[in-house]
GROMACS .gro file of C-alpha atoms in nm:
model
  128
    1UNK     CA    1   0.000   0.000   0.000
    2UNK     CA    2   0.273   0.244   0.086
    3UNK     CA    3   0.501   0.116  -0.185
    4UNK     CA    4   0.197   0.202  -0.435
    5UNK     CA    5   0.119   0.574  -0.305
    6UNK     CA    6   0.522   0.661  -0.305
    7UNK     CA    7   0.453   0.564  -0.706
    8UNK     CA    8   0.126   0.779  -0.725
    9UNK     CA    9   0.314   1.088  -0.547
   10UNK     CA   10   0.646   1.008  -0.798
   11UNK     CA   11   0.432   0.992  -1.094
   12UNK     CA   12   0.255   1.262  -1.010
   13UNK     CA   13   0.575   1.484  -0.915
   14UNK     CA   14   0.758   1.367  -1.256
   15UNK     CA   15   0.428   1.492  -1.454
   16UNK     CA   16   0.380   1.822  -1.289
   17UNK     CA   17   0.710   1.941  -1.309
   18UNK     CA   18   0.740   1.892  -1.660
   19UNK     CA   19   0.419   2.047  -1.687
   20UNK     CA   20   0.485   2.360  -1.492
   21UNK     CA   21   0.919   2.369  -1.675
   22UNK     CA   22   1.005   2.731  -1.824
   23UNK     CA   23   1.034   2.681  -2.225
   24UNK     CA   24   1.364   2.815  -2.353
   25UNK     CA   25   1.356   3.095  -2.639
   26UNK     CA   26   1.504   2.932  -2.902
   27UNK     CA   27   1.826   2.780  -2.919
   28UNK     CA   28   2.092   2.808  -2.600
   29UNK     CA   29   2.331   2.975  -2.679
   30UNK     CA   30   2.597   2.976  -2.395
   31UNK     CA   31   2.636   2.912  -1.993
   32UNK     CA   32   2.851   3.104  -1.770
   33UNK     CA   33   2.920   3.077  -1.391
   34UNK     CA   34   2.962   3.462  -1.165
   35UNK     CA   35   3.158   3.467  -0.840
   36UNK     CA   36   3.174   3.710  -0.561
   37UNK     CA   37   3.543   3.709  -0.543
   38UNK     CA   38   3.808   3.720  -0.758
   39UNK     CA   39   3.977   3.445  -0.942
   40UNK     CA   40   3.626   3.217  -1.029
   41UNK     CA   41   3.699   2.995  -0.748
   42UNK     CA   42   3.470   3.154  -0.473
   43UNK     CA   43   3.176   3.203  -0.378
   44UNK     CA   44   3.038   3.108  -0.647
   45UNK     CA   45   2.690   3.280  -0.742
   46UNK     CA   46   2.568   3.036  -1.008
   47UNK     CA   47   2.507   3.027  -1.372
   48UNK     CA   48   2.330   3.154  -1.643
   49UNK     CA   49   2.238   2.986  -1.930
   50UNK     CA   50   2.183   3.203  -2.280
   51UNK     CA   51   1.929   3.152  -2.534
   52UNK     CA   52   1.884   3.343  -2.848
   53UNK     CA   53   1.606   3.536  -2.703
   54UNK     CA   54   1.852   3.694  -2.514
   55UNK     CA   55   2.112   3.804  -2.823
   56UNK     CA   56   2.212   4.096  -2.922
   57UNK     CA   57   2.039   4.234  -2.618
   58UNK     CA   58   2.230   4.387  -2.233
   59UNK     CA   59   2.127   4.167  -1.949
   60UNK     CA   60   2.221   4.323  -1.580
   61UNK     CA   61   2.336   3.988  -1.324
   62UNK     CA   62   1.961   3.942  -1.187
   63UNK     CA   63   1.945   3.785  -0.826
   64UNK     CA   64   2.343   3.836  -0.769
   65UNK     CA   65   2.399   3.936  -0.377
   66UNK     CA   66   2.503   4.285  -0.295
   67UNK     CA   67   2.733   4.285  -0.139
   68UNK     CA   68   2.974   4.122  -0.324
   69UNK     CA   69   2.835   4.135  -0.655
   70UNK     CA   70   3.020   3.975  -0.941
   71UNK     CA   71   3.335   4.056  -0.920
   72UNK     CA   72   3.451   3.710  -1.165
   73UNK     CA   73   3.277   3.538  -1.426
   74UNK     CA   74   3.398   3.220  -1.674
   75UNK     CA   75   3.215   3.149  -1.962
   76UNK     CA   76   3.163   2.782  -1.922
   77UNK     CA   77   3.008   2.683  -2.297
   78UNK     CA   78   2.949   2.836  -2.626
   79UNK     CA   79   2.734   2.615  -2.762
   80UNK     CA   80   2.828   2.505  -3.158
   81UNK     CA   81   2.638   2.549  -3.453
   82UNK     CA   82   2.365   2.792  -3.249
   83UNK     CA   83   2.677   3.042  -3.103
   84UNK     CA   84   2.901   3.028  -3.384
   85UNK     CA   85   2.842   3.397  -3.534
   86UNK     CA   86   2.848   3.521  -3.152
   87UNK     CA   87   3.048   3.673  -2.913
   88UNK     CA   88   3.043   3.737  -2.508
   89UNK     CA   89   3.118   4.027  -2.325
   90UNK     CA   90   3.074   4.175  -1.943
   91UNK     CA   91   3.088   4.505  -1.845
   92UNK     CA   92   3.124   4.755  -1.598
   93UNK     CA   93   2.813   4.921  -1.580
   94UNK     CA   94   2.461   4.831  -1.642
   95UNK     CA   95   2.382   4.975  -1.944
   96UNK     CA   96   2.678   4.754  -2.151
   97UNK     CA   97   2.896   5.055  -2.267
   98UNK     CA   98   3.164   5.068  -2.018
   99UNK     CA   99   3.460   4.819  -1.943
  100UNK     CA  100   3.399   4.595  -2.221
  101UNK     CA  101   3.562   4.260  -2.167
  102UNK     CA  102   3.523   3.961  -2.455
  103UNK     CA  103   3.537   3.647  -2.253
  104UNK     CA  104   3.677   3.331  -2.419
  105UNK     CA  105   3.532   2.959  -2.323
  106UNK     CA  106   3.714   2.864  -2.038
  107UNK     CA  107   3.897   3.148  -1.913
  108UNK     CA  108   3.804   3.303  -1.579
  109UNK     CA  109   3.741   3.710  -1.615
  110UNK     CA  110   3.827   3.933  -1.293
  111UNK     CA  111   3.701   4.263  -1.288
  112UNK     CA  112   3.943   4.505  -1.369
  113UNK     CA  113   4.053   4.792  -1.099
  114UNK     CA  114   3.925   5.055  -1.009
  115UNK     CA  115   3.582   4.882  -1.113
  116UNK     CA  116   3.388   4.723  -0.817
  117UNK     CA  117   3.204   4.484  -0.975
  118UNK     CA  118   3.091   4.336  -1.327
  119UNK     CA  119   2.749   4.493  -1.414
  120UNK     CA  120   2.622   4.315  -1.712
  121UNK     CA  121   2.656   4.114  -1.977
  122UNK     CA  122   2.562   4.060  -2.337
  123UNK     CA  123   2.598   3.826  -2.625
  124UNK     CA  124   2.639   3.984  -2.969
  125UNK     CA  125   2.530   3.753  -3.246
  126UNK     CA  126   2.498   3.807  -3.605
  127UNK     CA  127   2.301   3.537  -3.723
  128UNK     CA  128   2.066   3.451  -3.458
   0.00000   0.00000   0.00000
């Protein structure tokens, strides 16, 4: 009896949580990791993931603490054939026009002095 209600309540789990998942918006693009110290080693904030919805468009670090902020981020994937006419950049302030960095897969970006902390983030594409 309880072996068969564990199933019902699995089932039913399984079922409603793929009924109630977020679509993505068209093909991912990219994931990167932020971190509230320098170095992309600690405290680490958690990732984004990138879809083309969100190309060619600046994106401010949403639900980062403050304090620290971002003050590293790696770009852990660009994802091939959807992210091959793109490229990903951080900046300094929240409007994407100051402190431009291009990050490259793999390589951990601290944020360069005087700057406190990384501020956004877009992903230019030219054939999304």
């Amino acid at each position: 009896m309880q072996f068969t209600t564990f199933l019902a309540a699995a089932a039913t789990l399984a079922f409603g949580a793929k009924a109630n998942a977020v679509p993505r918006d068209g093909a991912r693009l990219a994931q990167f990791r932020v971190f509230g110290a320098e170095g992309c080693s600690e405290l680490n904030q958690g990732f984004y993931t990138v879809d083309a919805s969100d190309a060619n468009a600046c994106k401010t670090f949403d639900g980062v603490p403050s304090p620290p902020g971002v003050k590293s981020v790696v770009l852990e994937a660009m994802n091939s054939p959807a992210a091959d006419s793109c490229s990903f950049y951080v900046f300094t302030n929240n409007i994407c026009t100051s402190g431009t960095t291009r990050l490259e897969t793999s390589t951990c970006s601290d944020v360069p002095p005087p700057n406190a902390n990384w501020a956004s983030w877009k992903i230019i594409c030219s054939a999304v």
